Coordinates of C-alpha atoms in Angstrom, one line a residue:
Chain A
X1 CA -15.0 -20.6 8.1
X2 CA -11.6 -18.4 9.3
X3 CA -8.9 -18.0 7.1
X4 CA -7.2 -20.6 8.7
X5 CA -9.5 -23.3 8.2
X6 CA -10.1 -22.7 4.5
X7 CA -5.9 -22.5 4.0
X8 CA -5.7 -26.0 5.9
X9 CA -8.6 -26.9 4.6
X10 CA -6.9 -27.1 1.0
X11 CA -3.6 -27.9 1.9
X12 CA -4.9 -31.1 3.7
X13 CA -6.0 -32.4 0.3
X14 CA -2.4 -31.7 -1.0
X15 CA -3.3 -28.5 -2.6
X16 CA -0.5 -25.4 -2.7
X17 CA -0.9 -23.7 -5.7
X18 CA -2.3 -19.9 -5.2
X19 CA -4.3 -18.8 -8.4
X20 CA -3.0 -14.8 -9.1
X21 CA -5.8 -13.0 -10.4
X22 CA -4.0 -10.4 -11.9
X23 CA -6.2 -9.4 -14.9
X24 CA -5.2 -7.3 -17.4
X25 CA -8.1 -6.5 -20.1
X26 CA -5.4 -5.8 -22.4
X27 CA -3.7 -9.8 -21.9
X28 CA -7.0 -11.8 -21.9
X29 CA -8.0 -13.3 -25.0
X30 CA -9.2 -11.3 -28.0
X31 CA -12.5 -13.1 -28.2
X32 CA -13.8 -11.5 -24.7
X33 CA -13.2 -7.7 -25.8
X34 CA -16.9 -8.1 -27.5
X35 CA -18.5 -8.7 -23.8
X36 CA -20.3 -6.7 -21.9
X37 CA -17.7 -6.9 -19.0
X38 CA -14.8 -8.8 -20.4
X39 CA -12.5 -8.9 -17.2
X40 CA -15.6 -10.4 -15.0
X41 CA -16.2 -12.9 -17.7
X42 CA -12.6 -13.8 -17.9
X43 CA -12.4 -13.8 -13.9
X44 CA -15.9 -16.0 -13.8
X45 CA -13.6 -18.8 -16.2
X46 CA -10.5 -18.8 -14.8
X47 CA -12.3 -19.7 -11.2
X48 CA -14.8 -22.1 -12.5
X49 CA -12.2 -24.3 -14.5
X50 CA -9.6 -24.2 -11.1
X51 CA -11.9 -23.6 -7.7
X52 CA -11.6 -27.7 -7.1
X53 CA -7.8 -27.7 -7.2
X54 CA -6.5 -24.1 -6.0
X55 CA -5.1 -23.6 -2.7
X56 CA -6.1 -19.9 -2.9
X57 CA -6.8 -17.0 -4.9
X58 CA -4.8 -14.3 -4.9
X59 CA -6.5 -10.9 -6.1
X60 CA -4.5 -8.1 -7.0
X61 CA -5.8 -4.6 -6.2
X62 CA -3.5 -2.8 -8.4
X63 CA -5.2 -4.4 -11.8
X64 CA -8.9 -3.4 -10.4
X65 CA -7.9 -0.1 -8.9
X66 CA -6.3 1.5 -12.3
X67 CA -10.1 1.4 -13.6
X68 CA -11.4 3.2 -10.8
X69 CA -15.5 3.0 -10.3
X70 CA -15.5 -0.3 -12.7
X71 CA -12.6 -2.1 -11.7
X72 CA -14.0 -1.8 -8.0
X73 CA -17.2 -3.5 -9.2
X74 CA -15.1 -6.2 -10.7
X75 CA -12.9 -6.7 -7.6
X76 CA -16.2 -7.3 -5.4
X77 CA -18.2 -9.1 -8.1
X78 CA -14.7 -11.6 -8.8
X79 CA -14.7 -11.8 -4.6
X80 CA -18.4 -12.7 -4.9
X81 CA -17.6 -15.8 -7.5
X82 CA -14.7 -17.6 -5.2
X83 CA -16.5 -20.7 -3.2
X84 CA -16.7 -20.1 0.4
X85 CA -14.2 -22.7 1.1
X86 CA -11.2 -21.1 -0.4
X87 CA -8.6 -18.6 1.2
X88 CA -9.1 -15.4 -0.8
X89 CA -5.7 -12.7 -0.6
X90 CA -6.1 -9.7 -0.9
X91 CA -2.7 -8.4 -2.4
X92 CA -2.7 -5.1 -1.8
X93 CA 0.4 -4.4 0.2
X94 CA -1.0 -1.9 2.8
X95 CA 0.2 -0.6 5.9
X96 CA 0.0 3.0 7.7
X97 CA -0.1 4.6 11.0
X98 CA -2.5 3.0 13.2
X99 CA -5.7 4.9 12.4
X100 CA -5.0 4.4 9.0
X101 CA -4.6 0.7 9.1
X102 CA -7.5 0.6 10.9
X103 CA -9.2 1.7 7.9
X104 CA -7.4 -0.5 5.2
X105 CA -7.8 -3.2 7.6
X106 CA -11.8 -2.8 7.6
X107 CA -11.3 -1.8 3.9
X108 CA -9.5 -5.7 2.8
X109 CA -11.1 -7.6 5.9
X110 CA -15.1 -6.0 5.6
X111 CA -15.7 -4.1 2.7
X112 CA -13.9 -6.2 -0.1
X113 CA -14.4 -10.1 2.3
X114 CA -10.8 -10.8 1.8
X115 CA -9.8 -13.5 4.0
X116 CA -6.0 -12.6 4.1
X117 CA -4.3 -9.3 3.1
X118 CA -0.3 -8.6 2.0
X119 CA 1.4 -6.2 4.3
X120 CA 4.5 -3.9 3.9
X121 CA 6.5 -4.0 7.0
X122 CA 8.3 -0.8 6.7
X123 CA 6.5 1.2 9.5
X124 CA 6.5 -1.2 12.1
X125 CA 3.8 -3.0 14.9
X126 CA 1.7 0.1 14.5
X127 CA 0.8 -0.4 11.1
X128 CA 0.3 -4.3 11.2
X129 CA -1.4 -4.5 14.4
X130 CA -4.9 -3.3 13.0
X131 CA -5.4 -6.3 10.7
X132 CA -3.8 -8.5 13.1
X133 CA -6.5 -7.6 15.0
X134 CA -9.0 -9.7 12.9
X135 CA -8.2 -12.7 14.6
X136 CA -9.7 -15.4 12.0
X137 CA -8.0 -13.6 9.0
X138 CA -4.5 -14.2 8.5
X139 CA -1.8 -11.0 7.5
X140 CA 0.9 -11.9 5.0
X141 CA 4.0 -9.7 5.8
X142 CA 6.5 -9.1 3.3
X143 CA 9.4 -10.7 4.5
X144 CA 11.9 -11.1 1.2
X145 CA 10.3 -10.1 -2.0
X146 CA 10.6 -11.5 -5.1
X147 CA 11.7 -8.3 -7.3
X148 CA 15.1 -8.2 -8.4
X149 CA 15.6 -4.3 -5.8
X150 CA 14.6 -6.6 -3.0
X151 CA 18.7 -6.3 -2.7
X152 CA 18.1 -2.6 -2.3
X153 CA 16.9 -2.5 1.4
X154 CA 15.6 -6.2 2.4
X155 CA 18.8 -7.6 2.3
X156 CA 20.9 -5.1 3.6
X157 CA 22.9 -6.2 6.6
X158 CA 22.1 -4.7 10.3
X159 CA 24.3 -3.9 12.7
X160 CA 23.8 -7.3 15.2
X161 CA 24.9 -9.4 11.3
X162 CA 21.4 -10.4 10.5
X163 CA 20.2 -8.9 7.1
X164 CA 16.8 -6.8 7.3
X165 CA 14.4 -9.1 5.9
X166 CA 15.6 -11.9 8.8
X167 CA 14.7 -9.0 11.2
X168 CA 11.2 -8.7 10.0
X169 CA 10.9 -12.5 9.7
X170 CA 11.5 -12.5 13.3
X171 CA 9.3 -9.4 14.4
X172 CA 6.7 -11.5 12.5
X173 CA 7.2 -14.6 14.6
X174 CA 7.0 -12.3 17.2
X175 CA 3.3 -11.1 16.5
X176 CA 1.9 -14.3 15.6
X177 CA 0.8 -14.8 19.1
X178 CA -3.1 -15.3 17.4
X179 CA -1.3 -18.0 14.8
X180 CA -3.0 -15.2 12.5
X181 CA 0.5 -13.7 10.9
X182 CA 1.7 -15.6 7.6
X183 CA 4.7 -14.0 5.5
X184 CA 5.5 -13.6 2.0
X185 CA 8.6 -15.1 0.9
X186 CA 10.1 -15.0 -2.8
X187 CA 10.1 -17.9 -4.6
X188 CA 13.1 -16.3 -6.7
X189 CA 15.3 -16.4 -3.1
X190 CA 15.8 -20.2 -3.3
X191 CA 19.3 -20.1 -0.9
X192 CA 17.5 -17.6 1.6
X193 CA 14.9 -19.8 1.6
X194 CA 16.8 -22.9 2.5
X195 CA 18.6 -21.5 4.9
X196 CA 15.5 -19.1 6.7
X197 CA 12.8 -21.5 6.1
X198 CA 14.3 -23.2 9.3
X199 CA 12.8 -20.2 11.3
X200 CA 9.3 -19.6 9.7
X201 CA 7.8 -21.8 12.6
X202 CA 3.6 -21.9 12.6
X203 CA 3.8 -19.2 10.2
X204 CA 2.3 -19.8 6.4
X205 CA 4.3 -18.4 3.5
X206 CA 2.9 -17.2 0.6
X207 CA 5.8 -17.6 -2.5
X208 CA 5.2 -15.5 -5.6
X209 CA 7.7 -15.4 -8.0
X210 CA 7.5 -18.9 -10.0
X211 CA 6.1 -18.5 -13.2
X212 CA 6.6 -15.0 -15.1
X213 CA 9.3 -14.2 -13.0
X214 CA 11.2 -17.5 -13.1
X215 CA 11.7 -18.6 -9.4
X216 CA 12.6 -22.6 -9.3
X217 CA 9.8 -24.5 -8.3
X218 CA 11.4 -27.6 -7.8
X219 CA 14.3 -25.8 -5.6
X220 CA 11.7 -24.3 -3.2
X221 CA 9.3 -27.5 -3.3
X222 CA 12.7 -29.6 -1.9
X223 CA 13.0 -27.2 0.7
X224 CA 10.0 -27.8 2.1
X225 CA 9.4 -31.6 1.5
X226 CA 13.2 -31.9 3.2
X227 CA 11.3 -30.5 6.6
X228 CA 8.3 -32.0 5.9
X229 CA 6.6 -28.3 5.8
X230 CA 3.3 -28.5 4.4
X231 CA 2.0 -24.6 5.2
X232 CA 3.0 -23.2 2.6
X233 CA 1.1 -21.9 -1.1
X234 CA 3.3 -20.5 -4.5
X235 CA 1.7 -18.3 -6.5
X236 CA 1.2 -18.2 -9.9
X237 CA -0.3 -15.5 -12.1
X238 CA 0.3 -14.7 -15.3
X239 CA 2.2 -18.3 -16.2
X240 CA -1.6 -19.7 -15.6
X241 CA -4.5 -17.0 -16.0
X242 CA -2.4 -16.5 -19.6
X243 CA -2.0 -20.2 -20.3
X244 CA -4.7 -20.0 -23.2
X245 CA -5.7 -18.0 -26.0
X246 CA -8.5 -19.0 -27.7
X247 CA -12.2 -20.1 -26.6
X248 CA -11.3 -22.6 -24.4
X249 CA -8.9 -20.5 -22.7
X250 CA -9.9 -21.8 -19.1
X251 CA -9.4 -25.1 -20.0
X252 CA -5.4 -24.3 -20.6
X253 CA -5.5 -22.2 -17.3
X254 CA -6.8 -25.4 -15.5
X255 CA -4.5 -27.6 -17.1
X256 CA -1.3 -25.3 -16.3
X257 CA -2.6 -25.3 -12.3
X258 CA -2.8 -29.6 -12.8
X259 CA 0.3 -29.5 -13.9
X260 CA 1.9 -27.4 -11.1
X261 CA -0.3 -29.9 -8.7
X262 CA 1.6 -32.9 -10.1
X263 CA 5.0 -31.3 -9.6
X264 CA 4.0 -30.7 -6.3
X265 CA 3.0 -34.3 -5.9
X266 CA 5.3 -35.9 -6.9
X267 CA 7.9 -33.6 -5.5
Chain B
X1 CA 0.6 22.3 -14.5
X2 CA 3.0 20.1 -13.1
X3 CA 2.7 18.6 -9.7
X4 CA 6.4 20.6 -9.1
X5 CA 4.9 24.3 -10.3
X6 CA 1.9 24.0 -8.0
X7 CA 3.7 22.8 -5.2
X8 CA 6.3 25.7 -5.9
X9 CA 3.1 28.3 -6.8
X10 CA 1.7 27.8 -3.7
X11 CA 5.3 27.5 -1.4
X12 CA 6.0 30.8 -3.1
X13 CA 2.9 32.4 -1.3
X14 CA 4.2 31.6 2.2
X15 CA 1.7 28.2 2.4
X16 CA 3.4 25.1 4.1
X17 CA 0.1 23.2 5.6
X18 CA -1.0 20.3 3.6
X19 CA -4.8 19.8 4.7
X20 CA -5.6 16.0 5.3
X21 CA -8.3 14.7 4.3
X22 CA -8.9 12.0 5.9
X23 CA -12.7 11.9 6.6
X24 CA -14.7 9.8 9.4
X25 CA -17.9 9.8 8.8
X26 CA -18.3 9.2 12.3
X27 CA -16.0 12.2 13.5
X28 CA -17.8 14.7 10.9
X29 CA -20.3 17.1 12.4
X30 CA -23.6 15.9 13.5
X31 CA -26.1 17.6 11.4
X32 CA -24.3 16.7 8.0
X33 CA -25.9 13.2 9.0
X34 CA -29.4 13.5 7.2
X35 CA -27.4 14.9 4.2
X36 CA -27.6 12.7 1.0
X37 CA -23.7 12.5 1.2
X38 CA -22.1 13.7 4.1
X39 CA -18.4 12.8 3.4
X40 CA -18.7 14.7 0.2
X41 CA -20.7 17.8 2.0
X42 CA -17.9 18.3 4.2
X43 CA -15.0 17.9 2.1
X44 CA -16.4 20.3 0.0
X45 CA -16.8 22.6 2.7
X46 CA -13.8 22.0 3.9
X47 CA -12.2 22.3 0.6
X48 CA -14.2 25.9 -0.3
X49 CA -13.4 27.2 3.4
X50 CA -8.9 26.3 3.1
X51 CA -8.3 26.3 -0.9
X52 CA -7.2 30.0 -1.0
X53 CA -4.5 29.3 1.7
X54 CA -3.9 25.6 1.9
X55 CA -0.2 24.4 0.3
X56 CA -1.8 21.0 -0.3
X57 CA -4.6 18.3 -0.2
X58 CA -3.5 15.3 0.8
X59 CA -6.0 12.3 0.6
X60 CA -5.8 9.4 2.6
X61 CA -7.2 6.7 0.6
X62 CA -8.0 4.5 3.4
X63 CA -10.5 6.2 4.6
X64 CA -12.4 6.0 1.1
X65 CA -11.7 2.5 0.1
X66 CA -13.4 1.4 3.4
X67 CA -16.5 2.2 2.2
X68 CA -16.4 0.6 -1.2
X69 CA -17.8 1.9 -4.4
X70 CA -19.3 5.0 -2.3
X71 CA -16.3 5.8 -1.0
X72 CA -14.5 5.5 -4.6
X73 CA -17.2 7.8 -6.1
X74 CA -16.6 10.0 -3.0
X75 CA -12.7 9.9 -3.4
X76 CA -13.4 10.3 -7.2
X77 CA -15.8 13.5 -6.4
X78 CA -13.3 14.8 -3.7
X79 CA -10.0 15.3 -6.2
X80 CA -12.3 16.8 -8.9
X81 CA -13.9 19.7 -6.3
X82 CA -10.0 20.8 -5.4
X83 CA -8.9 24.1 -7.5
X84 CA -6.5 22.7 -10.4
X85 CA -3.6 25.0 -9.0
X86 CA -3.2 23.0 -5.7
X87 CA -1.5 20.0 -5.2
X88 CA -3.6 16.2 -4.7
X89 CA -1.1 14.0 -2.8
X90 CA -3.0 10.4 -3.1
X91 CA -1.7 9.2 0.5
X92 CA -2.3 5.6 -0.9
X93 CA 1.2 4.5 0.7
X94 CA 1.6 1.7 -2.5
X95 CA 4.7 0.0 -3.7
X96 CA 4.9 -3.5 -5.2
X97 CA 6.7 -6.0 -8.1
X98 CA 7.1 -3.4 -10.8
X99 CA 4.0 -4.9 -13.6
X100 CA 2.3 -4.4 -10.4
X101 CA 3.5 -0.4 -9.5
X102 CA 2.9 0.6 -13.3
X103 CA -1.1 -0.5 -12.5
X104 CA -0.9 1.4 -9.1
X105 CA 0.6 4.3 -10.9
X106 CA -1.8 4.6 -13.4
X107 CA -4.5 4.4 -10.9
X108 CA -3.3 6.6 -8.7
X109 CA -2.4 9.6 -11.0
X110 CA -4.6 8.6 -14.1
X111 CA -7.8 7.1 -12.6
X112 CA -8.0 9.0 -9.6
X113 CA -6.0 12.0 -11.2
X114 CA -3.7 12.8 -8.1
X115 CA -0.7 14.9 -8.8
X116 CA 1.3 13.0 -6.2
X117 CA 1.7 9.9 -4.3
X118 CA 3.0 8.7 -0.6
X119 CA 5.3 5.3 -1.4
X120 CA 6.9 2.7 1.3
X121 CA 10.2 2.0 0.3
X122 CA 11.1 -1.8 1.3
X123 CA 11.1 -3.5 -2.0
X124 CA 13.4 -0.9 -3.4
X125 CA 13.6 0.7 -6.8
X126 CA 11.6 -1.7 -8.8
X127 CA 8.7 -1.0 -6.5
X128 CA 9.0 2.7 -7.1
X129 CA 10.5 3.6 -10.8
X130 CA 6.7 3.1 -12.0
X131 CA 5.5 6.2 -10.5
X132 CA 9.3 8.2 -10.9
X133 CA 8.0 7.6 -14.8
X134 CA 5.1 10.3 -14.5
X135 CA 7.7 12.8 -14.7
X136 CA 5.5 15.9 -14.0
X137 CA 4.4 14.1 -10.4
X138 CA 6.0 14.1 -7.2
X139 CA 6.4 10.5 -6.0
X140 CA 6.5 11.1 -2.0
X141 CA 9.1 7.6 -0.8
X142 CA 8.6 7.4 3.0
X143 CA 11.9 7.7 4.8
X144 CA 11.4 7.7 8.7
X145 CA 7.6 8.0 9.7
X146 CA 6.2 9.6 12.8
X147 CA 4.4 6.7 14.3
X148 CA 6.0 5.5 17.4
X149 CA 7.0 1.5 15.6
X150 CA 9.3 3.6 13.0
X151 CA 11.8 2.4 15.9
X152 CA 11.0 -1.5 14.8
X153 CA 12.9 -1.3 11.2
X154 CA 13.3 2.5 10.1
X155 CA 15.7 3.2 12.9
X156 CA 17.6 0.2 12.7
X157 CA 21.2 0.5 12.1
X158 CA 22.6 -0.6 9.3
X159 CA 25.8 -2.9 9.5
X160 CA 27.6 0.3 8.1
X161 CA 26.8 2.3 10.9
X162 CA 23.6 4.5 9.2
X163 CA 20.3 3.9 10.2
X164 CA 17.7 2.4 7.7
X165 CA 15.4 5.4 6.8
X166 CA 19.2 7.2 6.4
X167 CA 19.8 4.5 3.7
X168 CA 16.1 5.0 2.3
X169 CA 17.3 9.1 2.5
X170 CA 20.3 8.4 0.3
X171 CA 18.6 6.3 -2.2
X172 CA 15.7 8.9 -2.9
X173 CA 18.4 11.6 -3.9
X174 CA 20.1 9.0 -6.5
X175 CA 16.4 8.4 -7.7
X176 CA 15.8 12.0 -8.1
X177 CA 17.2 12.7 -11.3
X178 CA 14.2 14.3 -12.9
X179 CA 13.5 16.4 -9.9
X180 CA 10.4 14.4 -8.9
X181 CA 10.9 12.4 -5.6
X182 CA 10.2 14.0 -2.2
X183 CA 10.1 12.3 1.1
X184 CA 8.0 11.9 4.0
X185 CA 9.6 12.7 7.0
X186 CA 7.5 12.6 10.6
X187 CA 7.3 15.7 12.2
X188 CA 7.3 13.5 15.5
X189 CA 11.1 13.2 14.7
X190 CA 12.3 16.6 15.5
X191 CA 16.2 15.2 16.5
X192 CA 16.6 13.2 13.3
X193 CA 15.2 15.9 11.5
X194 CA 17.2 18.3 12.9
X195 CA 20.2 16.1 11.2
X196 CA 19.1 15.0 8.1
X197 CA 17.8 17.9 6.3
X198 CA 21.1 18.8 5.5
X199 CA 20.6 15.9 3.5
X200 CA 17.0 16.6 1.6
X201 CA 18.3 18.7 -0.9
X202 CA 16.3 19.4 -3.7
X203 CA 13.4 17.1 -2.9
X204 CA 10.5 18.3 -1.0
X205 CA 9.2 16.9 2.5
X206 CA 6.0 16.3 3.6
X207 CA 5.9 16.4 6.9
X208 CA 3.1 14.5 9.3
X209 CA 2.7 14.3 12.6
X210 CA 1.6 17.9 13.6
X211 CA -1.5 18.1 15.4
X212 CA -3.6 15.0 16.6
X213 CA 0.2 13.0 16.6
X214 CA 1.3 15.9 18.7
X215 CA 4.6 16.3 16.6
X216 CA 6.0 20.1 17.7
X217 CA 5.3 22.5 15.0
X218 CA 7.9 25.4 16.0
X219 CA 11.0 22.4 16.3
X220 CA 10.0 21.5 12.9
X221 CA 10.0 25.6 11.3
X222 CA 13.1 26.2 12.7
X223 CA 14.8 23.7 11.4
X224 CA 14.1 24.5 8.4
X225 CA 14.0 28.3 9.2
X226 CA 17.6 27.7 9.8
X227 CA 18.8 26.1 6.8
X228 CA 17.0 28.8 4.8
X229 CA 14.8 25.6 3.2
X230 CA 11.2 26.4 1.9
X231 CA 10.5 23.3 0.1
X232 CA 8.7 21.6 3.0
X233 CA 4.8 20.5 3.4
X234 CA 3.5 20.3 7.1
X235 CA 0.5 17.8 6.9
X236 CA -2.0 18.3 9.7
X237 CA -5.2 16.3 9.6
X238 CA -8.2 15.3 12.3
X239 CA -6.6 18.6 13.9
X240 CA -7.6 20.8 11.2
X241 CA -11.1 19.0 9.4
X242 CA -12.5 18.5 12.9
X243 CA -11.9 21.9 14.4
X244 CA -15.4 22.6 14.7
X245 CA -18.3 20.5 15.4
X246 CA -21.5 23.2 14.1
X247 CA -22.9 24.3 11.3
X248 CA -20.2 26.6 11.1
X249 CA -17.3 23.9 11.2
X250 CA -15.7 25.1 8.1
X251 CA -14.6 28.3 9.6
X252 CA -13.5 26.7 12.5
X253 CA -11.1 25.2 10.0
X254 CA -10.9 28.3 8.2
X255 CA -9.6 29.3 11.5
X256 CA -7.3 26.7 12.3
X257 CA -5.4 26.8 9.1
X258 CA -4.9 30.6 9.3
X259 CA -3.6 29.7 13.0
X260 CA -1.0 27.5 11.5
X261 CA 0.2 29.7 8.6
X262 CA 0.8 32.5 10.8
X263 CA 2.7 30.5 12.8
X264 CA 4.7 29.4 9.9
X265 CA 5.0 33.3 8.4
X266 CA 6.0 34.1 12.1
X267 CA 8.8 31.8 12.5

C-alpha cells in the first residue's frame, strides 16, 4: 500500500487522530522499569490498545536516537509492530544538500520503512527533492510550527507582504506535482490556520500542537469541517501515550485517542 | 577539553580544513570490499593519514543512519577512533519543538559524543536553546548554505529590506552569549560572504562548499585574510576521502589535505 492509500485509507473511516510516539523511559509507568526492554513493551501497548482507531503514528527520532545502538533497535522493532495499513511518520525533521538528502531520504523511506517523513524547509528544492522522489511516500514540510519561536523566522514578513511560512506553503504547492508533498501546520496557529487553510489545496497537514502544548482542537476542527476538508491528522503525544499510570496504562491511552475521535465526530 | 579550546588548539597551528566524513561505501576504494567492515577501514585510515593536520572532523550523519544499526555502530566506532584534541562536528542538521531538541542534544553530544553540531534555523530559538545549554559545545545554526535552492527562502528579502539568512546572522550573535554558536556559511557564496563577515564576530564559521561543490577556496581566504579573521573552518569532503582509489588512498588524502593547508598558510 503507498502512503497515500493507508492515510485515505483511515481518514475514509473518519479517523484523524495521529498517535505521537514520543517515548520517554523516564515518563512511562513505573511498573515497566523491571522489563527486559521497557520502552518496546510500552510501545507494543500503546499500539495494540489504538491500531483500530489511529489515523497514524507518528515516531519521533529524537526519543530513539538519544540511546544510540538501543534506541535504534527500538525505533525499527516499534516500526515492525504498526499494521501494515497505517501511515507511519517518521518525525525527524531532516533536510540537507542534495547528496545528503539522498541519504536521509533512503535512511527514513528504506532503512527505518517510514511511510512519511517531516522536513525543514530552510535550504530549499535541493534538500526536499530527494524524498520527494519516493513517489508513494508522502514529505511533510514544515510550514508554521507549533513552538512558541516559530515568531522568530516563520512569521517574519517578506518583502512582496506575505510572511515566510505563506512562502514555503506555496513553494510546497508548488512541488506537489506527485500529490506526494503534505505540510505540517501548528495546531497552536488557529487564526493562520483559518485564514491559510484556504490555500493548502490537495496537500495533507499534519497538526501537532493539541495536547501538551495546548492548541484548540475545537478551533482547528471548525476550520476544516467549515470547508468540508477531510485531509487532514492532529497529533497527539504525550496528552495520550501518558494518559495512564498504572497496569492498565494502554487502556487510558486508548480511551484518551476515543475521546479525541468523538470530538472529531461530532465536530 | 572544550569543543571552543580544540577548535582554537588546532586554528592556532595554522589548520582551517575540516575533513568530511561523509563515507559511500560505494565511492570507497575497491579492495576495502572483502574487508569485514569497510566504512570503518577507511575512516580509520583516513582518520590515522589527516589527524596530525586536520582542524576538524565533521560527520555527516546521513550517510550512517542509512545503513541502520551498522551504520550507528560505525558512526559510534568512527567518533571514538578521532584523537580527543580535535574537534567532532555531528553534521546531523537537527532542530525541533524544544522537549524534542533537549533529546536530539543529548544524542548528539552525549550518545554519540560529538563536540559540535550543524542546526537549521527555521523554528527559531526554542528549536535551538537545547544544544546552546551544553555550554562547552559549539552549536553550528546554518545561516546561508552553499546549495544552489539557498535562493528559495535563505535569500529572500525580508519586508525590512535584509535578506533572511542576514536575519538568521543577527539572531545567532544575540544567541551567543556564552561564546558557543558558530555558523555555517557556504563557501559557494563568495559575494555575501565578502559582506557579512564583518558581521561574524566572535563566532566561528564552517565553511562548505569547497571541492566536489566547486566553491573557490582563494575568494574565501581572502576574505578572511583581509579582515585579519582566523576563526573560520573550510569543510571539504568527497574531494578529500576519495582522493585516491588504491591501496594507498590514504596518502592520497594525506596529500590533498597538505594541498589545501598550504594553500591556506600561503594566502
Amino acid at each position: 500500500m503507498t502512503a497515500q492509500e493507508k492515510l485515505a485509507g483511515r481518514i475514509s473511516q473518519g479517523y484523524h487522530i495521529c498517535v505521537g510516539l514520543d517515548t520517554d523511559i523516564n515518563k512511562i509507568p513505573e511498573h515497566l522499569n523491571n522489563r527486559k526492554n521497557p520502552v518496546l513493551d510500552f510501545n507494543n501497548e500503546i499500539i495494540r490498545a489504538t491500531a483500530d482507531s489511529a489515523a497514524a503514528y507518528k515516531i519521533n527520532f529524537a526519543f530513539y536516537e538519544k540511546d544510540g545502538l538501543k534506541g535504534i533497535e527500538n525505533l525499527l522493532a516499534t516500526i515492525d509492530m504498526i499494521p501494515d495499513d497505517i501511515l507511519i511518520i517518521g518525525d525527524a525533521k531532516r533536510g540537507d544538500i542534495g547528496n545528503t538528502s539522498k541519504m536521509y531520504a533512503e535512511a527514513v523511506f528504506n532503512t527505518f520503512g517510514c511511510d512519511a517523513v517531516t522536513l525543514h524547509p530552510y535550504m530549499g528544492i535541493d534538500s526536499v527533492a530527494p524524498f520527494i522522489d519516493f513517489s508513494d511516500k508522502i514529505s511533510f514540510v514544515l510550514v508554521l510550527t507549533s513552538n512558541k519561536s516559530a515568531a522568530d523566522f516563520e512569521k517574519l514578513s517578506l518583502a512582496d507582504g506575505e510572511k515566510l511560512f505563506v512562502e514555503v506553503l506555496n513553494k510546497s504547492n508548488s512541488w506537489n506535482v506527485n500529490n506526494n508533498v503534505g505540510i505540517v501546520f501548528g495546531a497552536t496557529n488557529p487564526e493562520e490556520l483559518a485564514v491559510y487553510s484556504h490555500h493548502f489545496n490537495e496537500m495533507p497537514v499534519l497538526l501537532p500542537g493539541v495536547g501538551a502544548q495546548q492548541g484548540d482542537l475545537s478551533k482547528v476542527l471548525k476550520i476544516f469541517r467549515d470547508q468540508k476538508k477531510e485531509n487532514f491528522i492532529i497529533n497527539v503525544s504525550r496528552g495520550l501515550i501518558y494518559a495512564g499510570k498504572g497496569e492498565d496504562f494502554a487502556e487510558f491511552s486508548r480511551n484518551e485517542l476515543n475521546k479525541y475521535n468523538n470530538i472529531v465526530k461530532s465536530a
